[in-house]
mmCIF file of N, CA and C in Angstrom:
data_model
loop_
_atom_site.group_PDB
_atom_site.id
_atom_site.type_symbol
_atom_site.label_atom_id
_atom_site.label_comp_id
_atom_site.label_asym_id
_atom_site.label_seq_id
_atom_site.Cartn_x
_atom_site.Cartn_y
_atom_site.Cartn_z
ATOM 1 N N UNK Y 1 0.817 -1.176 0.013
ATOM 2 C CA UNK Y 1 0.021 -0.044 0.014
ATOM 3 C C UNK Y 1 0.861 1.236 0.009
ATOM 4 N N UNK Y 2 1.945 1.259 0.770
ATOM 5 C CA UNK Y 2 2.857 2.476 0.901
ATOM 6 C C UNK Y 2 3.490 2.825 -0.418
ATOM 7 N N UNK Y 3 3.677 1.793 -1.331
ATOM 8 C CA UNK Y 3 4.325 2.131 -2.637
ATOM 9 C C UNK Y 3 3.490 3.134 -3.470
ATOM 10 N N UNK Y 4 2.184 3.274 -3.231
ATOM 11 C CA UNK Y 4 1.327 4.147 -3.966
ATOM 12 C C UNK Y 4 0.951 5.340 -3.116
ATOM 13 N N UNK Y 5 1.420 5.445 -1.931
ATOM 14 C CA UNK Y 5 1.015 6.557 -1.031
ATOM 15 C C UNK Y 5 2.036 7.624 -1.017
ATOM 16 N N UNK Y 6 1.906 8.532 -1.930
ATOM 17 C CA UNK Y 6 2.946 9.573 -2.126
ATOM 18 C C UNK Y 6 2.996 10.563 -0.850
ATOM 19 N N UNK Y 7 1.896 10.756 -0.208
ATOM 20 C CA UNK Y 7 1.947 11.641 1.012
ATOM 21 C C UNK Y 7 2.815 11.020 2.072
ATOM 22 N N UNK Y 8 2.599 9.700 2.313
ATOM 23 C CA UNK Y 8 3.399 9.020 3.363
ATOM 24 C C UNK Y 8 4.864 8.925 2.871
ATOM 25 N N UNK Y 9 5.131 8.708 1.637
ATOM 26 C CA UNK Y 9 6.532 8.635 1.152
ATOM 27 C C UNK Y 9 7.166 10.011 1.406
ATOM 28 N N UNK Y 10 6.453 11.079 1.129
ATOM 29 C CA UNK Y 10 6.998 12.411 1.331
ATOM 30 C C UNK Y 10 7.392 12.772 2.809
ATOM 31 N N UNK Y 11 6.652 12.054 3.751
ATOM 32 C CA UNK Y 11 6.965 12.188 5.146
ATOM 33 C C UNK Y 11 8.064 11.341 5.582
ATOM 34 N N UNK Y 12 8.558 10.426 4.741
ATOM 35 C CA UNK Y 12 9.627 9.531 5.078
ATOM 36 C C UNK Y 12 9.224 8.458 6.016
ATOM 37 N N UNK Y 13 7.922 8.008 5.923
ATOM 38 C CA UNK Y 13 7.389 6.986 6.754
ATOM 39 C C UNK Y 13 8.014 5.591 6.425
ATOM 40 N N UNK Y 14 8.386 4.846 7.423
ATOM 41 C CA UNK Y 14 9.091 3.572 7.273
ATOM 42 C C UNK Y 14 8.135 2.496 7.896
ATOM 43 N N UNK Y 15 7.807 1.429 7.114
ATOM 44 C CA UNK Y 15 6.924 0.372 7.628
ATOM 45 C C UNK Y 15 7.878 -0.606 8.425
ATOM 46 N N UNK Y 16 7.504 -0.826 9.663
ATOM 47 C CA UNK Y 16 8.206 -1.777 10.542
ATOM 48 C C UNK Y 16 7.490 -3.128 10.598
ATOM 49 N N UNK Y 17 6.193 -3.078 10.481
ATOM 50 C CA UNK Y 17 5.354 -4.317 10.474
ATOM 51 C C UNK Y 17 4.030 -4.020 9.902
ATOM 52 N N UNK Y 18 3.502 -4.897 9.065
ATOM 53 C CA UNK Y 18 2.104 -4.715 8.555
ATOM 54 C C UNK Y 18 1.439 -6.123 8.464
ATOM 55 N N UNK Y 19 0.453 -6.347 9.269
ATOM 56 C CA UNK Y 19 -0.282 -7.591 9.220
ATOM 57 C C UNK Y 19 -1.745 -7.236 9.235
ATOM 58 N N UNK Y 20 -2.667 -8.210 8.869
ATOM 59 C CA UNK Y 20 -4.036 -7.857 9.026
ATOM 60 C C UNK Y 20 -4.454 -7.490 10.462
ATOM 61 N N UNK Y 21 -4.997 -6.308 10.605
ATOM 62 C CA UNK Y 21 -5.450 -5.841 11.916
ATOM 63 C C UNK Y 21 -4.386 -5.267 12.779
ATOM 64 N N UNK Y 22 -3.149 -5.151 12.273
ATOM 65 C CA UNK Y 22 -2.024 -4.617 13.013
ATOM 66 C C UNK Y 22 -0.973 -4.039 12.043
ATOM 67 N N UNK Y 23 -0.480 -2.867 12.574
ATOM 68 C CA UNK Y 23 0.653 -2.264 11.761
ATOM 69 C C UNK Y 23 1.500 -1.419 12.703
ATOM 70 N N UNK Y 24 2.810 -1.290 12.381
ATOM 71 C CA UNK Y 24 3.731 -0.455 13.102
ATOM 72 C C UNK Y 24 4.577 0.273 12.142
ATOM 73 N N UNK Y 25 4.678 1.628 12.211
ATOM 74 C CA UNK Y 25 5.421 2.428 11.292
ATOM 75 C C UNK Y 25 6.219 3.516 12.133
ATOM 76 N N UNK Y 26 7.180 4.156 11.472
ATOM 77 C CA UNK Y 26 7.894 5.212 12.137
ATOM 78 C C UNK Y 26 8.275 6.363 11.144
ATOM 79 N N UNK Y 27 8.634 7.509 11.714
ATOM 80 C CA UNK Y 27 9.195 8.571 10.907
ATOM 81 C C UNK Y 27 10.053 9.472 11.756
ATOM 82 N N UNK Y 28 11.022 10.129 11.156
ATOM 83 C CA UNK Y 28 11.892 11.059 11.910
ATOM 84 C C UNK Y 28 11.296 12.497 11.696
ATOM 85 N N UNK Y 29 11.174 13.289 12.795
ATOM 86 C CA UNK Y 29 10.660 14.590 12.724
ATOM 87 C C UNK Y 29 11.759 15.531 12.122
ATOM 88 N N UNK Y 30 11.408 15.996 10.957
ATOM 89 C CA UNK Y 30 12.297 16.936 10.162
ATOM 90 C C UNK Y 30 11.938 18.362 10.514
ATOM 91 N N UNK Y 31 12.819 19.309 10.087
ATOM 92 C CA UNK Y 31 12.509 20.703 10.371
ATOM 93 C C UNK Y 31 11.293 21.168 9.654
ATOM 94 N N UNK Y 32 11.020 20.713 8.514
ATOM 95 C CA UNK Y 32 9.827 21.089 7.776
ATOM 96 C C UNK Y 32 8.523 20.515 8.360
ATOM 97 N N UNK Y 33 8.686 19.684 9.450
ATOM 98 C CA UNK Y 33 7.516 19.142 10.083
ATOM 99 C C UNK Y 33 7.157 19.867 11.362
ATOM 100 N N UNK Y 34 7.992 20.936 11.750
ATOM 101 C CA UNK Y 34 7.735 21.579 13.036
ATOM 102 C C UNK Y 34 6.878 22.799 12.874
ATOM 103 N N UNK Y 35 6.270 23.179 14.019
ATOM 104 C CA UNK Y 35 5.409 24.391 13.984
ATOM 105 C C UNK Y 35 6.147 25.651 14.510
ATOM 106 N N UNK Y 36 5.466 26.684 14.812
ATOM 107 C CA UNK Y 36 6.046 27.897 15.332
ATOM 108 C C UNK Y 36 6.672 27.790 16.746
ATOM 109 N N UNK Y 37 6.407 26.717 17.429
ATOM 110 C CA UNK Y 37 7.006 26.434 18.724
ATOM 111 C C UNK Y 37 8.224 25.533 18.664
ATOM 112 N N UNK Y 38 8.633 25.166 17.417
ATOM 113 C CA UNK Y 38 9.738 24.229 17.223
ATOM 114 C C UNK Y 38 9.516 22.810 17.753
ATOM 115 N N UNK Y 39 8.219 22.463 17.702
ATOM 116 C CA UNK Y 39 7.891 21.042 18.036
ATOM 117 C C UNK Y 39 7.088 20.470 16.825
ATOM 118 N N UNK Y 40 6.955 19.209 16.784
ATOM 119 C CA UNK Y 40 6.248 18.587 15.621
ATOM 120 C C UNK Y 40 4.807 19.120 15.483
ATOM 121 N N UNK Y 41 4.491 19.539 14.314
ATOM 122 C CA UNK Y 41 3.124 19.969 14.032
ATOM 123 C C UNK Y 41 2.198 18.790 14.285
ATOM 124 N N UNK Y 42 1.015 19.093 14.899
ATOM 125 C CA UNK Y 42 0.074 17.969 15.249
ATOM 126 C C UNK Y 42 -0.392 17.273 13.983
ATOM 127 N N UNK Y 43 -0.472 17.971 12.872
ATOM 128 C CA UNK Y 43 -0.881 17.374 11.574
ATOM 129 C C UNK Y 43 0.117 16.291 11.144
ATOM 130 N N UNK Y 44 1.336 16.434 11.496
ATOM 131 C CA UNK Y 44 2.353 15.472 11.058
ATOM 132 C C UNK Y 44 2.139 14.144 11.897
ATOM 133 N N UNK Y 45 1.863 14.292 13.146
ATOM 134 C CA UNK Y 45 1.626 13.127 14.041
ATOM 135 C C UNK Y 45 0.306 12.472 13.668
ATOM 136 N N UNK Y 46 -0.656 13.311 13.329
ATOM 137 C CA UNK Y 46 -1.944 12.807 12.771
ATOM 138 C C UNK Y 46 -1.733 11.973 11.553
ATOM 139 N N UNK Y 47 -0.921 12.525 10.613
ATOM 140 C CA UNK Y 47 -0.663 11.749 9.352
ATOM 141 C C UNK Y 47 0.031 10.458 9.579
ATOM 142 N N UNK Y 48 0.950 10.466 10.600
ATOM 143 C CA UNK Y 48 1.602 9.179 10.916
ATOM 144 C C UNK Y 48 0.611 8.166 11.422
ATOM 145 N N UNK Y 49 -0.278 8.593 12.352
ATOM 146 C CA UNK Y 49 -1.280 7.673 12.932
ATOM 147 C C UNK Y 49 -2.262 7.244 11.947
ATOM 148 N N UNK Y 50 -2.687 8.179 11.074
ATOM 149 C CA UNK Y 50 -3.626 7.839 10.011
ATOM 150 C C UNK Y 50 -3.106 6.831 9.017
ATOM 151 N N UNK Y 51 -1.826 6.974 8.636
ATOM 152 C CA UNK Y 51 -1.242 6.046 7.783
ATOM 153 C C UNK Y 51 -1.122 4.662 8.425
ATOM 154 N N UNK Y 52 -0.755 4.639 9.645
ATOM 155 C CA UNK Y 52 -0.683 3.341 10.413
ATOM 156 C C UNK Y 52 -2.119 2.686 10.462
ATOM 157 N N UNK Y 53 -3.097 3.432 10.701
ATOM 158 C CA UNK Y 53 -4.468 2.950 10.727
ATOM 159 C C UNK Y 53 -4.875 2.427 9.395
ATOM 160 N N UNK Y 54 -4.561 3.127 8.307
ATOM 161 C CA UNK Y 54 -4.898 2.620 7.004
ATOM 162 C C UNK Y 54 -4.159 1.339 6.677
ATOM 163 N N UNK Y 55 -2.921 1.164 7.115
ATOM 164 C CA UNK Y 55 -2.184 -0.067 6.843
ATOM 165 C C UNK Y 55 -2.833 -1.265 7.590
ATOM 166 N N UNK Y 56 -3.289 -0.961 8.767
ATOM 167 C CA UNK Y 56 -3.852 -2.074 9.584
ATOM 168 C C UNK Y 56 -5.192 -2.548 9.060
ATOM 169 N N UNK Y 57 -5.973 -1.595 8.430
ATOM 170 C CA UNK Y 57 -7.365 -1.975 7.972
ATOM 171 C C UNK Y 57 -7.425 -2.326 6.525
ATOM 172 N N UNK Y 58 -6.285 -2.106 5.800
ATOM 173 C CA UNK Y 58 -6.315 -2.451 4.349
ATOM 174 C C UNK Y 58 -5.251 -3.594 4.215
ATOM 175 N N UNK Y 59 -5.778 -4.795 4.096
ATOM 176 C CA UNK Y 59 -4.831 -5.914 4.076
ATOM 177 C C UNK Y 59 -5.214 -6.847 2.968
ATOM 178 N N UNK Y 60 -4.364 -7.794 2.570
ATOM 179 C CA UNK Y 60 -4.611 -8.651 1.378
ATOM 180 C C UNK Y 60 -5.847 -9.465 1.397
ATOM 181 N N UNK Y 61 -6.449 -9.746 2.467
ATOM 182 C CA UNK Y 61 -7.688 -10.602 2.470
ATOM 183 C C UNK Y 61 -8.918 -9.883 2.133
ATOM 184 N N UNK Y 62 -8.763 -8.535 1.956
ATOM 185 C CA UNK Y 62 -10.014 -7.774 1.491
ATOM 186 C C UNK Y 62 -10.421 -8.326 0.142
ATOM 187 N N UNK Y 63 -11.714 -8.183 -0.139
ATOM 188 C CA UNK Y 63 -12.269 -8.583 -1.496
ATOM 189 C C UNK Y 63 -11.601 -7.632 -2.513
ATOM 190 N N UNK Y 64 -11.267 -8.216 -3.639
ATOM 191 C CA UNK Y 64 -10.728 -7.397 -4.729
ATOM 192 C C UNK Y 64 -11.806 -6.385 -5.146
ATOM 193 N N UNK Y 65 -11.418 -5.161 -5.419
ATOM 194 C CA UNK Y 65 -12.362 -4.117 -5.797
ATOM 195 C C UNK Y 65 -12.836 -3.373 -4.582
ATOM 196 N N UNK Y 66 -12.308 -3.607 -3.378
ATOM 197 C CA UNK Y 66 -12.712 -2.825 -2.259
ATOM 198 C C UNK Y 66 -11.539 -2.165 -1.577
ATOM 199 N N UNK Y 67 -11.826 -1.101 -0.822
ATOM 200 C CA UNK Y 67 -10.749 -0.444 -0.061
ATOM 201 C C UNK Y 67 -11.469 -0.083 1.242
ATOM 202 N N UNK Y 68 -10.627 0.082 2.369
ATOM 203 C CA UNK Y 68 -11.123 0.482 3.631
ATOM 204 C C UNK Y 68 -10.629 1.877 3.842
ATOM 205 N N UNK Y 69 -11.623 2.751 4.232
ATOM 206 C CA UNK Y 69 -11.326 4.214 4.492
ATOM 207 C C UNK Y 69 -11.832 4.590 5.894
ATOM 208 N N UNK Y 70 -11.332 5.701 6.352
ATOM 209 C CA UNK Y 70 -11.765 6.218 7.662
ATOM 210 C C UNK Y 70 -13.188 6.849 7.540
ATOM 211 N N UNK Y 71 -13.974 6.400 8.455
ATOM 212 C CA UNK Y 71 -15.389 7.038 8.557
ATOM 213 C C UNK Y 71 -15.355 8.169 9.639
ATOM 214 N N UNK Y 72 -14.329 8.083 10.472
ATOM 215 C CA UNK Y 72 -14.157 9.070 11.475
ATOM 216 C C UNK Y 72 -13.021 8.715 12.377
ATOM 217 N N UNK Y 73 -12.396 9.743 12.935
ATOM 218 C CA UNK Y 73 -11.245 9.544 13.794
ATOM 219 C C UNK Y 73 -11.251 10.598 15.030
ATOM 220 N N UNK Y 74 -10.561 10.224 16.094
ATOM 221 C CA UNK Y 74 -10.313 11.201 17.160
ATOM 222 C C UNK Y 74 -8.872 11.032 17.522
ATOM 223 N N UNK Y 75 -8.201 12.072 17.910
ATOM 224 C CA UNK Y 75 -6.833 12.027 18.303
ATOM 225 C C UNK Y 75 -6.644 12.918 19.572
ATOM 226 N N UNK Y 76 -5.857 12.491 20.475
ATOM 227 C CA UNK Y 76 -5.445 13.225 21.654
ATOM 228 C C UNK Y 76 -3.905 13.346 21.682
ATOM 229 N N UNK Y 77 -3.437 14.516 21.695
ATOM 230 C CA UNK Y 77 -2.000 14.784 21.779
ATOM 231 C C UNK Y 77 -1.605 14.941 23.262
ATOM 232 N N UNK Y 78 -0.659 14.151 23.764
ATOM 233 C CA UNK Y 78 -0.365 14.089 25.138
ATOM 234 C C UNK Y 78 0.984 14.779 25.425
ATOM 235 N N UNK Y 79 1.940 14.620 24.548
ATOM 236 C CA UNK Y 79 3.321 15.208 24.728
ATOM 237 C C UNK Y 79 3.822 15.599 23.298
ATOM 238 N N UNK Y 80 4.680 16.603 23.283
ATOM 239 C CA UNK Y 80 5.267 16.998 21.958
ATOM 240 C C UNK Y 80 6.363 16.054 21.507
ATOM 241 N N UNK Y 81 6.570 16.003 20.162
ATOM 242 C CA UNK Y 81 7.679 15.336 19.579
ATOM 243 C C UNK Y 81 8.642 16.466 19.066
ATOM 244 N N UNK Y 82 9.941 16.272 19.211
ATOM 245 C CA UNK Y 82 10.917 17.245 18.865
ATOM 246 C C UNK Y 82 11.610 17.003 17.606
ATOM 247 N N UNK Y 83 12.282 18.013 17.058
ATOM 248 C CA UNK Y 83 13.064 17.983 15.920
ATOM 249 C C UNK Y 83 14.121 16.821 16.014
ATOM 250 N N UNK Y 84 14.269 15.955 15.047
ATOM 251 C CA UNK Y 84 15.263 14.916 15.062
ATOM 252 C C UNK Y 84 14.813 13.600 15.685
ATOM 253 N N UNK Y 85 13.717 13.616 16.450
ATOM 254 C CA UNK Y 85 13.256 12.444 17.086
ATOM 255 C C UNK Y 85 12.601 11.488 16.171
ATOM 256 N N UNK Y 86 12.698 10.194 16.481
ATOM 257 C CA UNK Y 86 11.974 9.197 15.695
ATOM 258 C C UNK Y 86 10.703 8.915 16.516
ATOM 259 N N UNK Y 87 9.617 8.983 15.813
ATOM 260 C CA UNK Y 87 8.316 8.692 16.496
ATOM 261 C C UNK Y 87 7.752 7.426 15.780
ATOM 262 N N UNK Y 88 7.017 6.639 16.544
ATOM 263 C CA UNK Y 88 6.464 5.386 16.035
ATOM 264 C C UNK Y 88 4.881 5.404 16.254
ATOM 265 N N UNK Y 89 4.227 4.774 15.329
ATOM 266 C CA UNK Y 89 2.788 4.559 15.523
ATOM 267 C C UNK Y 89 2.503 3.080 15.388
ATOM 268 N N UNK Y 90 1.696 2.647 16.306
ATOM 269 C CA UNK Y 90 1.285 1.178 16.248
ATOM 270 C C UNK Y 90 -0.250 1.066 16.394
ATOM 271 N N UNK Y 91 -0.841 0.457 15.305
ATOM 272 C CA UNK Y 91 -2.293 0.344 15.178
ATOM 273 C C UNK Y 91 -2.704 -1.089 15.539
ATOM 274 N N UNK Y 92 -3.828 -1.226 16.270
ATOM 275 C CA UNK Y 92 -4.322 -2.557 16.611
ATOM 276 C C UNK Y 92 -5.856 -2.469 16.402
ATOM 277 N N UNK Y 93 -6.316 -3.559 15.718
ATOM 278 C CA UNK Y 93 -7.812 -3.707 15.490
ATOM 279 C C UNK Y 93 -8.467 -3.963 16.854
ATOM 280 N N UNK Y 94 -9.479 -3.151 17.158
ATOM 281 C CA UNK Y 94 -10.239 -3.414 18.376
ATOM 282 C C UNK Y 94 -11.525 -4.195 18.056
ATOM 283 N N UNK Y 95 -12.162 -3.964 16.953
ATOM 284 C CA UNK Y 95 -13.378 -4.599 16.576
ATOM 285 C C UNK Y 95 -13.552 -4.527 15.076
ATOM 286 N N UNK Y 96 -14.180 -5.576 14.512
ATOM 287 C CA UNK Y 96 -14.472 -5.554 13.151
ATOM 288 C C UNK Y 96 -15.784 -6.346 12.942
ATOM 289 N N UNK Y 97 -16.799 -5.677 12.328
ATOM 290 C CA UNK Y 97 -18.128 -6.281 12.116
ATOM 291 C C UNK Y 97 -18.627 -5.918 10.739
ATOM 292 N N UNK Y 98 -18.752 -6.865 9.826
ATOM 293 C CA UNK Y 98 -19.230 -6.524 8.522
ATOM 294 C C UNK Y 98 -18.240 -5.641 7.797
ATOM 295 N N UNK Y 99 -18.725 -4.453 7.395
ATOM 296 C CA UNK Y 99 -17.805 -3.548 6.634
ATOM 297 C C UNK Y 99 -17.271 -2.428 7.615
ATOM 298 N N UNK Y 100 -17.554 -2.538 8.875
ATOM 299 C CA UNK Y 100 -17.042 -1.505 9.823
ATOM 300 C C UNK Y 100 -16.010 -2.041 10.751
ATOM 301 N N UNK Y 101 -15.116 -1.185 11.203
ATOM 302 C CA UNK Y 101 -14.121 -1.600 12.147
ATOM 303 C C UNK Y 101 -13.660 -0.383 13.036
ATOM 304 N N UNK Y 102 -13.061 -0.762 14.113
ATOM 305 C CA UNK Y 102 -12.478 0.207 15.062
ATOM 306 C C UNK Y 102 -11.031 -0.119 15.332
ATOM 307 N N UNK Y 103 -10.161 0.885 15.307
ATOM 308 C CA UNK Y 103 -8.749 0.629 15.469
ATOM 309 C C UNK Y 103 -8.154 1.700 16.430
ATOM 310 N N UNK Y 104 -7.318 1.234 17.315
ATOM 311 C CA UNK Y 104 -6.605 2.119 18.196
ATOM 312 C C UNK Y 104 -5.147 2.265 17.738
ATOM 313 N N UNK Y 105 -4.584 3.496 17.771
ATOM 314 C CA UNK Y 105 -3.243 3.780 17.381
ATOM 315 C C UNK Y 105 -2.553 4.510 18.522
ATOM 316 N N UNK Y 106 -1.413 3.995 18.973
ATOM 317 C CA UNK Y 106 -0.546 4.660 19.937
ATOM 318 C C UNK Y 106 0.629 5.320 19.150
ATOM 319 N N UNK Y 107 0.869 6.566 19.511
ATOM 320 C CA UNK Y 107 2.032 7.374 18.941
ATOM 321 C C UNK Y 107 3.063 7.434 20.083
ATOM 322 N N UNK Y 108 4.241 6.912 19.821
ATOM 323 C CA UNK Y 108 5.253 6.847 20.893
ATOM 324 C C UNK Y 108 6.560 7.373 20.381
ATOM 325 N N UNK Y 109 7.427 7.714 21.431
ATOM 326 C CA UNK Y 109 8.823 7.998 21.219
ATOM 327 C C UNK Y 109 9.482 7.161 22.301
ATOM 328 N N UNK Y 110 10.091 6.016 21.874
ATOM 329 C CA UNK Y 110 10.608 5.004 22.814
ATOM 330 C C UNK Y 110 9.407 4.532 23.684
ATOM 331 N N UNK Y 111 9.555 4.595 24.974
ATOM 332 C CA UNK Y 111 8.515 4.152 25.921
ATOM 333 C C UNK Y 111 7.559 5.258 26.253
ATOM 334 N N UNK Y 112 7.774 6.475 25.681
ATOM 335 C CA UNK Y 112 7.011 7.662 26.000
ATOM 336 C C UNK Y 112 5.770 7.784 25.121
ATOM 337 N N UNK Y 113 4.598 7.787 25.687
ATOM 338 C CA UNK Y 113 3.330 7.908 24.895
ATOM 339 C C UNK Y 113 3.097 9.374 24.537
ATOM 340 N N UNK Y 114 3.121 9.660 23.280
ATOM 341 C CA UNK Y 114 2.866 11.047 22.774
ATOM 342 C C UNK Y 114 1.409 11.365 22.414
ATOM 343 N N UNK Y 115 0.687 10.334 22.004
ATOM 344 C CA UNK Y 115 -0.703 10.566 21.604
ATOM 345 C C UNK Y 115 -1.470 9.224 21.309
ATOM 346 N N UNK Y 116 -2.734 9.352 21.333
ATOM 347 C CA UNK Y 116 -3.592 8.194 21.053
ATOM 348 C C UNK Y 116 -4.627 8.630 20.019
ATOM 349 N N UNK Y 117 -4.977 7.767 19.130
ATOM 350 C CA UNK Y 117 -5.757 7.933 17.955
ATOM 351 C C UNK Y 117 -6.753 6.775 17.937
ATOM 352 N N UNK Y 118 -7.975 7.109 17.764
ATOM 353 C CA UNK Y 118 -9.037 6.015 17.440
ATOM 354 C C UNK Y 118 -9.626 6.240 16.167
ATOM 355 N N UNK Y 119 -9.575 5.199 15.281
ATOM 356 C CA UNK Y 119 -10.074 5.316 13.945
ATOM 357 C C UNK Y 119 -11.201 4.348 13.748
ATOM 358 N N UNK Y 120 -12.289 4.886 13.066
ATOM 359 C CA UNK Y 120 -13.389 4.041 12.707
ATOM 360 C C UNK Y 120 -13.364 3.911 11.211
ATOM 361 N N UNK Y 121 -13.460 2.644 10.733
ATOM 362 C CA UNK Y 121 -13.222 2.353 9.309
ATOM 363 C C UNK Y 121 -14.540 1.830 8.628
ATOM 364 N N UNK Y 122 -14.565 1.979 7.286
ATOM 365 C CA UNK Y 122 -15.649 1.426 6.501
ATOM 366 C C UNK Y 122 -15.087 0.868 5.237
ATOM 367 N N UNK Y 123 -15.409 -0.322 4.814
ATOM 368 C CA UNK Y 123 -15.007 -0.923 3.621
ATOM 369 C C UNK Y 123 -15.979 -0.513 2.513
ATOM 370 N N UNK Y 124 -15.422 0.056 1.432
ATOM 371 C CA UNK Y 124 -16.318 0.466 0.307
ATOM 372 C C UNK Y 124 -15.760 -0.055 -1.075
ATOM 373 N N UNK Y 125 -16.522 0.115 -2.087
ATOM 374 C CA UNK Y 125 -16.026 -0.237 -3.437
ATOM 375 C C UNK Y 125 -14.880 0.732 -3.800
ATOM 376 N N UNK Y 126 -13.878 0.177 -4.480
ATOM 377 C CA UNK Y 126 -12.795 1.109 -4.974
ATOM 378 C C UNK Y 126 -13.380 2.086 -5.913
ATOM 379 N N UNK Y 127 -12.868 3.311 -5.807
ATOM 380 C CA UNK Y 127 -13.276 4.306 -6.891
ATOM 381 C C UNK Y 127 -13.183 3.767 -8.266
ATOM 382 N N UNK Y 128 -14.250 3.971 -9.030
ATOM 383 C CA UNK Y 128 -14.225 3.445 -10.401
ATOM 384 C C UNK Y 128 -14.716 2.046 -10.548
ATOM 385 N N UNK Y 129 -14.919 1.311 -9.419
ATOM 386 C CA UNK Y 129 -15.392 -0.112 -9.459
ATOM 387 C C UNK Y 129 -16.828 -0.109 -9.032
ATOM 388 N N UNK Y 130 -17.537 -1.077 -9.624
ATOM 389 C CA UNK Y 130 -18.996 -1.222 -9.228
ATOM 390 C C UNK Y 130 -19.172 -2.446 -8.455
#
């Protein structure tokens, strides 16, 4: 999936593990990812968590012609990430029923919890497919 994800490639996201219902990825906070306070912009941490969520809920056993997208998400930022730090996101499936799912993502720096993200997913037909 990451091979076609130009946004995540541009952020330098690295896949550490990707399995059905679970994914783990990381990225290094670059200068162009910081805000006016010289800490990681929240949108960058959101993008990391969102990419991890997408990798956990889009896996090879999905029916051909379908994709799984976010139907809603919530994020709580707990601590800042700093320039040069490596941050990791780990997504875990909490529930999956029919075409809907719920996933939790932890954003960490080592053992330090920086944020938590909860994503709700929906499996739909791929654009252009009937």
